[in-house]
Amino acid sequence: MPKKGLKKLHAKDALDFFNQVMVEQPLLPFLIPLGLFAWFVERWVVPFSNWVPLAAAVWATIQYGRFKRKMAVEDLNKRWKHLILNTTPTTPIEPCEWLNKLLIEVWPNYMEPKLSKKFQSTVERRLKNRKPKLIDKIELQEFSLGSCPPTLGEQGMRWMTSGEQQVMSLGFDWHSKEMSVMFMAKLAKPLMGTARIVINSIHIKGDLLLSPILDGEAVLYSFESTPEVRIGVAFGSGGSQTVPGMELPGVSTWLVKLLTETIAKTMVEPRRLCFSLPPVDLKKQAVGGVLSVTVVSASNLGRKSRTNELGNNQSSSGNTTPGIPLNRRAHTFIEVEVGTLTRKTTTCEGPNPTWNSTFNMVLHGETGVVKFLLYELDSDGVKYNYLTSCEIKVKYVLDGSTIFWAIGHNDGVVARHAEHCGKEVGMVVPFEEDITGELTVSLVLKEWQFSDGSVTLSNSLSNEFQCSIDGSPKLQSRTGRKLRVKVVEGRALAVNSKSGKCDPYVKLQYGKALYRTKTLSRTAQPVWNDKFEFDEIGGGEYLKVKCYNLDTFSDDSIGSARVNLEGLLDGASRDVWVPLEKVDSGEIRLEIEAIPNDHNDSLKRSSSKVEAGWIELVIIEARDLVAADLRGTSDPYVRVQYGNKKKRTKVIYKTLAPNWNQTFEFAETGEPMILHVKDHNAVLPTASIGNCTVEYSMLSPNQPADKWIPLQGVRSGEIHVKITRRVANSEKKTSLLTDASALGKGHKISAQMRDSLKKCSGLVDDGGDAEALLLALTEVESVQDEQDLYIQQLEREKALMLQKIRDLGSEVLRTSSGPARTSC
């Protein structure tokens, strides 16, 4: 057996040697036959000498020696590189021209579209929170990074080792003059008007760090330090041409500062972003999620000393040296923060507190940052001081899994991977800044919600037709559908710290529509069961939920939340508890339902079959109005606004429960109908005591709807109305003909107009008070609106009559021409 193995080894060595010689001596196939021919001549024809075999043997020996030396050098180089990569902190610089050539090929069709889409959503979020004083409103209209990719590793790249983490370092230089990012800005006073802001060039230069994690399933990337940033900005006039193309002062500086701060806060060491490398792609876009966070405990809390800081800087070990321990009587707690949603743990004593507090947090989008803020209570237990913080980042992966990562010891990496929703992930994260110690947390991603309306629940990949909790808004374009939102109940709402009372109510805002529930007294577990309808708005518009505690002077906010209704399919509904943000506790239960399109289409078809009609509004009464006068009452009246038409009721003096019973009619135009409840003052300006919007678009023709509508913008108050969508039918035509008696309806309207004008003239001549004159003018406007409505009805009747005449004429011609053709 050893001899056979030795023979195989020599045969393999000889074959490698022969292949190597053939590569280095391409003329060898020609020399060998030539040598054989010379040997044949020397042996059989003309004997030369015996030096030819000797020369061949010497040459073969030299070539074999060179081959062995080359193989030994290559083997030593491989071992040296392996040794350098695994033992030394930094490897030699290696060229990477191949990477830039590859990047040039894949940039236009793959990387540029994906990065443009990702950066566009980030820029839109930043613009909402940061804008200069000269700009009142700004909107992103176009975003393209251009066809010029960045240059990576122009001076080469190298691998570095930090602890157990390997990091690739390479230069990053992006100088593009082909990008196009355009904003439309509405300028503030004193400039006014609109203007276009275009970013046409960008220059970012710095050192990029790439860190593979989770056995190559993802890569963390960041800049080693804040990079150099320059932006080229051009200015142009807006669509209305109200502002010439000129440079707006401070805008260029603002854009550079905004970009630099965004990079510094998200991807400058030790802050890192994550690029996942999933084995499969489920083709789903996550728009939100629900994350369960359990704050377990903290250990070895202490303050860093100078010697400790120097030791940590010089040490490369995975653990830090404990600092000066906190006072054993120190009372600490953790505040968990995700966006604007915050929750607090209980207070525990000592340098090793244990909380075991669990909270449900809402993620906005496919990524999120969970911040843990450590606070210490003063000895008096009233004031608390901020000590330190740490954070964990969350990212949805296209294969349905979730990645968690955080900053580890010595700026290392702590990363975990949850293959499916519902899997518990434990992490131990060191605190940052001047406090030593570690925080132990447990994370469970309960569900991911997607833009198509489906939800990935715990340990399940089944899709359910449900809406997501949050997302990102863009444009307010109506889809034609209706969304029904029912505010069911609340729980664990915050109470007034002074009075201990909680009189909660909820406001819902979706687009420009605003509704409010009734107010419930003395309960932190309210049950409202109030239903509202909204016109669905495309582009991921938020449903904003705000909860208030009724107070005597000003209502206290006890939390708010945002609900994304994007992706809700026809017939889909969802019952969800929404955590309130900016408070310690509180949740609101909502039932959200999408009205199917076929129901709306049937209403549209039924309404299109009838002719254009009018809206009949009866303002009946109001109740629980706020007191606008010092004596505890009000003098309320209602002003109705329907498009450009305005009408008003009479004034009811000294009451909070007026009764008007007045009827108004408007030609239907589809515009919103708004009721403004006012308090009349003879001297001072009128005061608003609430407003509301009357929905009528979903009403069936000639079917009245009787409803109580809560007033917005005030603590309490409801108004009772009856609204009907009237259409031109035979009953209306008969009534019009019946009304045309001795005087006729037109004569009656003319008489009313003359009487109103005479009344106004008399008040002017007599020097009457302003209120009486205003009421008279309102009466004139009402009569004029009635006259306009009557004229429209007459025009419709005229068109119907002419159509009947034409039809009758056609029928007469047809019947008269029939016998003539028969006789022939």
PDB file of C-alpha atoms in Angstrom, residues 576-705:
ATOM      1  CA  VAL A 576     -56.159  46.284  16.434  1.00  0.00           C
ATOM      2  CA  TRP A 577     -54.916  47.809  19.676  1.00  0.00           C
ATOM      3  CA  VAL A 578     -52.804  50.861  18.860  1.00  0.00           C
ATOM      4  CA  PRO A 579     -50.244  51.949  21.511  1.00  0.00           C
ATOM      5  CA  LEU A 580     -50.311  55.669  22.287  1.00  0.00           C
ATOM      6  CA  GLU A 581     -47.065  57.540  21.790  1.00  0.00           C
ATOM      7  CA  LYS A 582     -45.441  60.294  23.898  1.00  0.00           C
ATOM      8  CA  VAL A 583     -46.980  58.854  27.100  1.00  0.00           C
ATOM      9  CA  ASP A 584     -46.052  56.128  29.562  1.00  0.00           C
ATOM     10  CA  SER A 585     -49.119  53.961  28.976  1.00  0.00           C
ATOM     11  CA  GLY A 586     -52.350  53.752  27.063  1.00  0.00           C
ATOM     12  CA  GLU A 587     -53.816  51.940  24.059  1.00  0.00           C
ATOM     13  CA  ILE A 588     -56.784  52.582  21.783  1.00  0.00           C
ATOM     14  CA  ARG A 589     -58.743  49.812  20.109  1.00  0.00           C
ATOM     15  CA  LEU A 590     -59.800  50.435  16.510  1.00  0.00           C
ATOM     16  CA  GLU A 591     -61.890  48.407  14.086  1.00  0.00           C
ATOM     17  CA  ILE A 592     -60.990  49.343  10.497  1.00  0.00           C
ATOM     18  CA  GLU A 593     -63.025  48.186   7.516  1.00  0.00           C
ATOM     19  CA  ALA A 594     -62.738  48.868   3.797  1.00  0.00           C
ATOM     20  CA  ILE A 595     -66.035  49.255   1.952  1.00  0.00           C
ATOM     21  CA  PRO A 596     -65.808  47.222  -1.283  1.00  0.00           C
ATOM     22  CA  ASN A 597     -65.523  49.086  -4.545  1.00  0.00           C
ATOM     23  CA  ASP A 598     -68.535  47.345  -6.033  1.00  0.00           C
ATOM     24  CA  HIS A 599     -70.728  48.922  -3.331  1.00  0.00           C
ATOM     25  CA  ASN A 600     -69.409  52.380  -4.143  1.00  0.00           C
ATOM     26  CA  ASP A 601     -69.685  51.727  -7.882  1.00  0.00           C
ATOM     27  CA  SER A 602     -73.313  50.679  -7.548  1.00  0.00           C
ATOM     28  CA  LEU A 603     -74.072  53.898  -5.702  1.00  0.00           C
ATOM     29  CA  LYS A 604     -72.266  55.881  -8.380  1.00  0.00           C
ATOM     30  CA  ARG A 605     -74.154  54.098 -11.160  1.00  0.00           C
ATOM     31  CA  SER A 606     -77.484  54.622  -9.420  1.00  0.00           C
ATOM     32  CA  SER A 607     -76.725  58.289  -8.908  1.00  0.00           C
ATOM     33  CA  SER A 608     -75.553  58.706 -12.508  1.00  0.00           C
ATOM     34  CA  LYS A 609     -78.841  57.357 -13.822  1.00  0.00           C
ATOM     35  CA  VAL A 610     -80.768  60.207 -12.227  1.00  0.00           C
ATOM     36  CA  GLU A 611     -80.304  63.798 -13.149  1.00  0.00           C
ATOM     37  CA  ALA A 612     -78.364  66.366 -11.133  1.00  0.00           C
ATOM     38  CA  GLY A 613     -80.210  67.252  -7.911  1.00  0.00           C
ATOM     39  CA  TRP A 614     -79.810  69.360  -4.818  1.00  0.00           C
ATOM     40  CA  ILE A 615     -78.991  68.987  -1.151  1.00  0.00           C
ATOM     41  CA  GLU A 616     -81.701  69.661   1.441  1.00  0.00           C
ATOM     42  CA  LEU A 617     -80.245  70.410   4.869  1.00  0.00           C
ATOM     43  CA  VAL A 618     -82.383  70.820   7.983  1.00  0.00           C
ATOM     44  CA  ILE A 619     -80.498  72.236  10.983  1.00  0.00           C
ATOM     45  CA  ILE A 620     -82.630  71.067  13.871  1.00  0.00           C
ATOM     46  CA  GLU A 621     -80.860  71.687  17.180  1.00  0.00           C
ATOM     47  CA  ALA A 622     -77.638  71.443  19.181  1.00  0.00           C
ATOM     48  CA  ARG A 623     -76.695  70.326  22.664  1.00  0.00           C
ATOM     49  CA  ASP A 624     -73.838  70.564  25.179  1.00  0.00           C
ATOM     50  CA  LEU A 625     -72.369  73.639  23.494  1.00  0.00           C
ATOM     51  CA  VAL A 626     -69.460  75.358  25.207  1.00  0.00           C
ATOM     52  CA  ALA A 627     -70.167  78.582  27.101  1.00  0.00           C
ATOM     53  CA  ALA A 628     -68.616  81.488  25.220  1.00  0.00           C
ATOM     54  CA  ASP A 629     -69.956  84.257  27.466  1.00  0.00           C
ATOM     55  CA  LEU A 630     -68.896  85.097  30.992  1.00  0.00           C
ATOM     56  CA  ARG A 631     -72.406  84.394  32.282  1.00  0.00           C
ATOM     57  CA  GLY A 632     -72.030  80.716  31.317  1.00  0.00           C
ATOM     58  CA  THR A 633     -74.204  80.764  28.189  1.00  0.00           C
ATOM     59  CA  SER A 634     -73.874  81.444  24.477  1.00  0.00           C
ATOM     60  CA  ASP A 635     -75.845  83.132  21.695  1.00  0.00           C
ATOM     61  CA  PRO A 636     -75.360  80.457  19.021  1.00  0.00           C
ATOM     62  CA  TYR A 637     -76.130  80.466  15.326  1.00  0.00           C
ATOM     63  CA  VAL A 638     -74.922  78.255  12.469  1.00  0.00           C
ATOM     64  CA  ARG A 639     -73.214  79.353   9.282  1.00  0.00           C
ATOM     65  CA  VAL A 640     -73.455  76.806   6.480  1.00  0.00           C
ATOM     66  CA  GLN A 641     -70.669  76.786   3.886  1.00  0.00           C
ATOM     67  CA  TYR A 642     -71.126  74.700   0.741  1.00  0.00           C
ATOM     68  CA  GLY A 643     -68.498  75.531  -1.832  1.00  0.00           C
ATOM     69  CA  ASN A 644     -68.879  79.242  -2.571  1.00  0.00           C
ATOM     70  CA  LYS A 645     -72.397  79.334  -1.094  1.00  0.00           C
ATOM     71  CA  LYS A 646     -72.897  80.588   2.456  1.00  0.00           C
ATOM     72  CA  LYS A 647     -76.080  80.645   4.523  1.00  0.00           C
ATOM     73  CA  ARG A 648     -76.840  81.107   8.197  1.00  0.00           C
ATOM     74  CA  THR A 649     -79.519  80.432  10.758  1.00  0.00           C
ATOM     75  CA  LYS A 650     -81.109  82.834  13.175  1.00  0.00           C
ATOM     76  CA  VAL A 651     -79.496  83.624  16.536  1.00  0.00           C
ATOM     77  CA  ILE A 652     -80.823  81.845  19.626  1.00  0.00           C
ATOM     78  CA  TYR A 653     -79.910  83.889  22.690  1.00  0.00           C
ATOM     79  CA  LYS A 654     -78.659  82.705  26.086  1.00  0.00           C
ATOM     80  CA  THR A 655     -78.690  78.947  25.648  1.00  0.00           C
ATOM     81  CA  LEU A 656     -76.365  75.984  25.290  1.00  0.00           C
ATOM     82  CA  ALA A 657     -79.072  73.826  23.671  1.00  0.00           C
ATOM     83  CA  PRO A 658     -80.552  75.927  20.829  1.00  0.00           C
ATOM     84  CA  ASN A 659     -83.387  74.822  18.573  1.00  0.00           C
ATOM     85  CA  TRP A 660     -83.368  76.270  15.035  1.00  0.00           C
ATOM     86  CA  ASN A 661     -85.426  73.966  12.743  1.00  0.00           C
ATOM     87  CA  GLN A 662     -84.352  75.808   9.592  1.00  0.00           C
ATOM     88  CA  THR A 663     -84.143  74.287   6.113  1.00  0.00           C
ATOM     89  CA  PHE A 664     -81.611  75.159   3.413  1.00  0.00           C
ATOM     90  CA  GLU A 665     -81.232  73.941  -0.152  1.00  0.00           C
ATOM     91  CA  PHE A 666     -78.109  73.849  -2.326  1.00  0.00           C
ATOM     92  CA  ALA A 667     -77.526  72.690  -5.877  1.00  0.00           C
ATOM     93  CA  GLU A 668     -75.417  69.541  -5.518  1.00  0.00           C
ATOM     94  CA  THR A 669     -71.818  70.032  -6.649  1.00  0.00           C
ATOM     95  CA  GLY A 670     -70.047  67.307  -4.651  1.00  0.00           C
ATOM     96  CA  GLU A 671     -68.118  69.802  -2.512  1.00  0.00           C
ATOM     97  CA  PRO A 672     -67.814  69.385   1.271  1.00  0.00           C
ATOM     98  CA  MET A 673     -70.527  70.885   3.428  1.00  0.00           C
ATOM     99  CA  ILE A 674     -69.136  72.562   6.557  1.00  0.00           C
ATOM    100  CA  LEU A 675     -71.155  73.861   9.507  1.00  0.00           C
ATOM    101  CA  HIS A 676     -69.614  76.608  11.664  1.00  0.00           C
ATOM    102  CA  VAL A 677     -71.308  77.166  15.026  1.00  0.00           C
ATOM    103  CA  LYS A 678     -70.725  80.763  16.167  1.00  0.00           C
ATOM    104  CA  ASP A 679     -71.453  82.797  19.274  1.00  0.00           C
ATOM    105  CA  HIS A 680     -73.063  86.134  18.371  1.00  0.00           C
ATOM    106  CA  ASN A 681     -71.615  89.326  19.883  1.00  0.00           C
ATOM    107  CA  ALA A 682     -73.073  92.771  19.239  1.00  0.00           C
ATOM    108  CA  VAL A 683     -69.780  94.625  19.754  1.00  0.00           C
ATOM    109  CA  LEU A 684     -66.933  92.077  19.829  1.00  0.00           C
ATOM    110  CA  PRO A 685     -66.159  89.753  16.930  1.00  0.00           C
ATOM    111  CA  THR A 686     -68.092  86.514  16.808  1.00  0.00           C
ATOM    112  CA  ALA A 687     -66.473  83.545  18.558  1.00  0.00           C
ATOM    113  CA  SER A 688     -66.291  80.030  17.151  1.00  0.00           C
ATOM    114  CA  ILE A 689     -67.806  77.331  19.338  1.00  0.00           C
ATOM    115  CA  GLY A 690     -67.163  74.405  16.999  1.00  0.00           C
ATOM    116  CA  ASN A 691     -67.431  73.169  13.455  1.00  0.00           C
ATOM    117  CA  CYS A 692     -68.146  69.923  11.659  1.00  0.00           C
ATOM    118  CA  THR A 693     -68.425  68.399   8.205  1.00  0.00           C
ATOM    119  CA  VAL A 694     -71.678  66.849   6.996  1.00  0.00           C
ATOM    120  CA  GLU A 695     -71.132  63.762   4.850  1.00  0.00           C
ATOM    121  CA  TYR A 696     -73.767  63.188   2.181  1.00  0.00           C
ATOM    122  CA  SER A 697     -72.010  61.539  -0.778  1.00  0.00           C
ATOM    123  CA  MET A 698     -72.965  57.989   0.287  1.00  0.00           C
ATOM    124  CA  LEU A 699     -76.659  58.759   0.845  1.00  0.00           C
ATOM    125  CA  SER A 700     -79.269  57.118  -1.345  1.00  0.00           C
ATOM    126  CA  PRO A 701     -81.384  59.516  -3.450  1.00  0.00           C
ATOM    127  CA  ASN A 702     -84.389  61.029  -1.672  1.00  0.00           C
ATOM    128  CA  GLN A 703     -83.607  59.109   1.538  1.00  0.00           C
ATOM    129  CA  PRO A 704     -83.101  61.492   4.507  1.00  0.00           C
ATOM    130  CA  ALA A 705     -80.384  60.847   7.066  1.00  0.00           C
TER     131      ALA A 705
END
